PDB file of C-alpha atoms in Angstrom:
ATOM      1  CA  MET A   1     -40.042 192.916 142.887  1.00  0.00           C
ATOM      2  CA  ALA A   2     -36.356 194.859 141.646  1.00  0.00           C
ATOM      3  CA  ALA A   3     -35.602 195.337 145.759  1.00  0.00           C
ATOM      4  CA  GLU A   4     -36.548 191.531 146.097  1.00  0.00           C
ATOM      5  CA  VAL A   5     -33.621 191.011 143.455  1.00  0.00           C
ATOM      6  CA  THR A   6     -31.926 193.439 144.565  1.00  0.00           C
ATOM      7  CA  LEU A   7     -31.994 191.447 147.785  1.00  0.00           C
ATOM      8  CA  TRP A   8     -31.618 188.266 147.285  1.00  0.00           C
ATOM      9  CA  ALA A   9     -28.679 188.669 144.301  1.00  0.00           C
ATOM     10  CA  PRO A  10     -25.922 188.202 146.475  1.00  0.00           C
ATOM     11  CA  VAL A  11     -27.108 185.089 148.553  1.00  0.00           C
ATOM     12  CA  MET A  12     -27.734 183.401 144.890  1.00  0.00           C
ATOM     13  CA  VAL A  13     -23.842 184.621 143.721  1.00  0.00           C
ATOM     14  CA  MET A  14     -22.157 183.161 147.804  1.00  0.00           C
ATOM     15  CA  ALA A  15     -24.309 179.748 147.604  1.00  0.00           C
ATOM     16  CA  LEU A  16     -23.337 178.583 144.156  1.00  0.00           C
ATOM     17  CA  VAL A  17     -19.471 180.098 145.020  1.00  0.00           C
ATOM     18  CA  LEU A  18     -19.918 177.792 147.607  1.00  0.00           C
ATOM     19  CA  VAL A  19     -20.524 175.158 146.060  1.00  0.00           C
ATOM     20  CA  ALA A  20     -17.950 175.482 143.551  1.00  0.00           C
ATOM     21  CA  VAL A  21     -15.437 175.660 146.358  1.00  0.00           C
ATOM     22  CA  VAL A  22     -16.997 171.844 147.459  1.00  0.00           C
ATOM     23  CA  VAL A  23     -17.412 170.241 143.976  1.00  0.00           C
ATOM     24  CA  HIS A  24     -13.670 171.765 143.029  1.00  0.00           C
ATOM     25  CA  ARG A  25     -12.041 170.138 146.402  1.00  0.00           C
ATOM     26  CA  GLY A  26     -14.117 166.629 145.313  1.00  0.00           C
ATOM     27  CA  VAL A  27     -12.323 166.824 142.096  1.00  0.00           C
ATOM     28  CA  ASP A  28      -8.965 168.038 143.349  1.00  0.00           C
ATOM     29  CA  ALA A  29      -8.652 165.283 146.064  1.00  0.00           C
ATOM     30  CA  ARG A  30      -9.916 162.387 143.288  1.00  0.00           C
ATOM     31  CA  LEU A  31      -7.360 163.336 140.893  1.00  0.00           C
ATOM     32  CA  ARG A  32      -5.118 163.490 143.493  1.00  0.00           C
ATOM     33  CA  LEU A  33      -5.718 160.219 144.775  1.00  0.00           C
ATOM     34  CA  ASN A  34      -5.428 158.431 141.058  1.00  0.00           C
ATOM     35  CA  ASP A  35      -1.367 159.952 141.011  1.00  0.00           C
ATOM     36  CA  VAL A  36      -1.187 159.036 144.491  1.00  0.00           C
ATOM     37  CA  ALA A  37      -2.658 154.752 143.480  1.00  0.00           C
ATOM     38  CA  HIS A  38       0.012 154.894 139.799  1.00  0.00           C
ATOM     39  CA  GLN A  39       3.286 156.376 142.454  1.00  0.00           C
ATOM     40  CA  ALA A  40       1.708 153.519 144.200  1.00  0.00           C
ATOM     41  CA  ALA A  41       2.262 150.190 141.528  1.00  0.00           C
ATOM     42  CA  ARG A  42       4.267 151.692 140.842  1.00  0.00           C
ATOM     43  CA  ALA A  43       6.445 150.909 143.522  1.00  0.00           C
ATOM     44  CA  ALA A  44       4.994 147.651 144.324  1.00  0.00           C
ATOM     45  CA  SER A  45       6.338 146.597 140.416  1.00  0.00           C
ATOM     46  CA  ILE A  46       9.700 146.842 141.103  1.00  0.00           C
ATOM     47  CA  GLU A  47       9.480 144.893 143.547  1.00  0.00           C
ATOM     48  CA  HIS A  48      10.153 141.337 143.924  1.00  0.00           C
ATOM     49  CA  THR A  49       7.592 139.189 145.668  1.00  0.00           C
ATOM     50  CA  ASN A  50       5.067 140.452 147.225  1.00  0.00           C
ATOM     51  CA  ALA A  51       4.798 140.399 150.317  1.00  0.00           C
ATOM     52  CA  ARG A  52       7.138 143.849 149.679  1.00  0.00           C
ATOM     53  CA  ALA A  53       5.516 144.097 147.364  1.00  0.00           C
ATOM     54  CA  GLU A  54       2.970 145.098 149.007  1.00  0.00           C
ATOM     55  CA  THR A  55       4.631 147.037 151.794  1.00  0.00           C
ATOM     56  CA  ALA A  56       6.147 149.440 149.346  1.00  0.00           C
ATOM     57  CA  ALA A  57       3.318 150.199 147.421  1.00  0.00           C
ATOM     58  CA  MET A  58       1.653 151.174 150.583  1.00  0.00           C
ATOM     59  CA  ALA A  59       4.997 153.223 152.241  1.00  0.00           C
ATOM     60  CA  ALA A  60       4.517 155.380 148.105  1.00  0.00           C
ATOM     61  CA  ALA A  61       1.192 154.724 149.249  1.00  0.00           C
ATOM     62  CA  THR A  62       1.454 157.057 152.211  1.00  0.00           C
ATOM     63  CA  ARG A  63       4.244 159.418 151.275  1.00  0.00           C
ATOM     64  CA  ALA A  64       1.958 160.988 147.464  1.00  0.00           C
ATOM     65  CA  LEU A  65      -1.006 161.558 150.117  1.00  0.00           C
ATOM     66  CA  ALA A  66       1.276 163.531 152.210  1.00  0.00           C
ATOM     67  CA  ASP A  67       2.795 165.551 149.396  1.00  0.00           C
ATOM     68  CA  ALA A  68      -0.476 166.199 146.739  1.00  0.00           C
ATOM     69  CA  GLY A  69      -2.097 167.610 150.951  1.00  0.00           C
ATOM     70  CA  VAL A  70      -4.665 165.030 150.862  1.00  0.00           C
ATOM     71  CA  SER A  71      -5.580 164.193 154.606  1.00  0.00           C
ATOM     72  CA  CYS A  72      -7.052 161.002 155.075  1.00  0.00           C
ATOM     73  CA  GLN A  73      -8.313 159.783 157.973  1.00  0.00           C
ATOM     74  CA  SER A  74      -8.349 156.327 156.862  1.00  0.00           C
ATOM     75  CA  VAL A  75      -5.541 155.011 154.846  1.00  0.00           C
ATOM     76  CA  GLN A  76      -6.154 151.539 152.345  1.00  0.00           C
ATOM     77  CA  VAL A  77      -3.918 149.757 149.579  1.00  0.00           C
ATOM     78  CA  ASN A  78      -4.695 146.437 148.355  1.00  0.00           C
ATOM     79  CA  VAL A  79      -2.723 145.026 146.440  1.00  0.00           C
ATOM     80  CA  LEU A  80      -3.776 142.632 143.176  1.00  0.00           C
ATOM     81  CA  GLY A  81      -1.369 140.172 140.650  1.00  0.00           C
ATOM     82  CA  ALA A  82       1.741 138.257 141.901  1.00  0.00           C
ATOM     83  CA  VAL A  83       5.202 140.208 141.620  1.00  0.00           C
ATOM     84  CA  ARG A  84       6.671 138.257 138.229  1.00  0.00           C
ATOM     85  CA  PRO A  85       8.468 138.852 135.265  1.00  0.00           C
ATOM     86  CA  GLY A  86       5.681 139.866 132.416  1.00  0.00           C
ATOM     87  CA  ALA A  87       2.823 140.291 135.156  1.00  0.00           C
ATOM     88  CA  ALA A  88       0.130 143.213 135.876  1.00  0.00           C
ATOM     89  CA  VAL A  89       0.568 144.855 139.575  1.00  0.00           C
ATOM     90  CA  THR A  90      -3.156 146.464 139.875  1.00  0.00           C
ATOM     91  CA  VAL A  91      -3.345 148.848 143.918  1.00  0.00           C
ATOM     92  CA  THR A  92      -6.961 150.090 144.741  1.00  0.00           C
ATOM     93  CA  VAL A  93      -6.035 152.891 147.765  1.00  0.00           C
ATOM     94  CA  SER A  94      -9.157 154.476 149.025  1.00  0.00           C
ATOM     95  CA  CYS A  95      -9.457 156.654 151.454  1.00  0.00           C
ATOM     96  CA  ASP A  96     -11.809 158.958 153.553  1.00  0.00           C
ATOM     97  CA  VAL A  97     -11.627 161.980 152.767  1.00  0.00           C
ATOM     98  CA  ASP A  98     -12.377 165.434 155.275  1.00  0.00           C
ATOM     99  CA  LEU A  99     -15.139 167.293 153.857  1.00  0.00           C
ATOM    100  CA  ALA A 100     -16.824 168.137 157.550  1.00  0.00           C
ATOM    101  CA  ASP A 101     -16.535 172.583 156.044  1.00  0.00           C
ATOM    102  CA  ALA A 102     -19.087 171.184 153.294  1.00  0.00           C
ATOM    103  CA  ALA A 103     -21.790 170.503 155.889  1.00  0.00           C
ATOM    104  CA  LEU A 104     -23.921 173.766 155.308  1.00  0.00           C
ATOM    105  CA  LEU A 105     -24.561 171.972 152.087  1.00  0.00           C
ATOM    106  CA  GLY A 106     -25.937 169.193 153.174  1.00  0.00           C
ATOM    107  CA  VAL A 107     -22.564 166.592 151.931  1.00  0.00           C
ATOM    108  CA  ALA A 108     -21.963 163.765 154.500  1.00  0.00           C
ATOM    109  CA  ALA A 109     -18.482 165.288 156.390  1.00  0.00           C
ATOM    110  CA  ARG A 110     -16.759 163.033 155.631  1.00  0.00           C
ATOM    111  CA  LYS A 111     -16.591 160.511 151.650  1.00  0.00           C
ATOM    112  CA  ARG A 112     -14.248 158.045 151.090  1.00  0.00           C
ATOM    113  CA  LEU A 113     -12.338 158.328 148.222  1.00  0.00           C
ATOM    114  CA  SER A 114     -10.888 155.910 145.781  1.00  0.00           C
ATOM    115  CA  SER A 115      -8.531 154.855 142.227  1.00  0.00           C
ATOM    116  CA  SER A 116      -7.015 151.890 140.581  1.00  0.00           C
ATOM    117  CA  ALA A 117      -3.424 151.329 138.775  1.00  0.00           C
ATOM    118  CA  SER A 118      -2.283 149.025 136.950  1.00  0.00           C
ATOM    119  CA  GLU A 119       2.143 148.367 136.122  1.00  0.00           C
ATOM    120  CA  LEU A 120       3.537 145.906 134.381  1.00  0.00           C
ATOM    121  CA  VAL A 121       6.325 144.867 136.170  1.00  0.00           C
ATOM    122  CA  ASP A 122       9.462 144.481 133.749  1.00  0.00           C
ATOM    123  CA  THR A 123       9.479 140.994 131.583  1.00  0.00           C
ATOM    124  CA  TRP A 124      13.138 141.332 131.251  1.00  0.00           C
ATOM    125  CA  ARG A 125      14.012 141.529 136.032  1.00  0.00           C
ATOM    126  CA  SER A 126      14.993 138.352 137.285  1.00  0.00           C
ATOM    127  CA  ALA A 127      13.026 136.526 138.641  1.00  0.00           C
ATOM    128  CA  ASP A 128      14.419 135.918 142.500  1.00  0.00           C
ATOM    129  CA  GLY A 129      15.323 140.282 142.515  1.00  0.00           C
ATOM    130  CA  GLU A 130      19.368 139.102 141.386  1.00  0.00           C
ATOM    131  CA  THR A 131      20.220 141.874 138.687  1.00  0.00           C
TER     132      THR A 131
END
């Protein structure tokens, strides 16, 4: 019995370490995506038109993902709400994260992560873009 435990213990420890690494990567990617959504929402909230808000949110999300070191297969950014003083703008960022190295555990090679954030548009700013 002691021989079997001695032989299987390192295998079980390695399996637990591999599981911990995969779980950590998933949690880390989700936390970083939450931050990306907040940055994109902030970028959208300071624009004066919905079209410019969508462009700014996409640019901010792309830049923040690159800065955070998150590699996404595809990024989708949706902006909800009107960009007018006192309104709320909600941005949802969705990303396909590559987890191919976790295939040993039966985890899908890609996982779709999504995060949303809301920002209020400044009540006292001008609505037409003039300051």
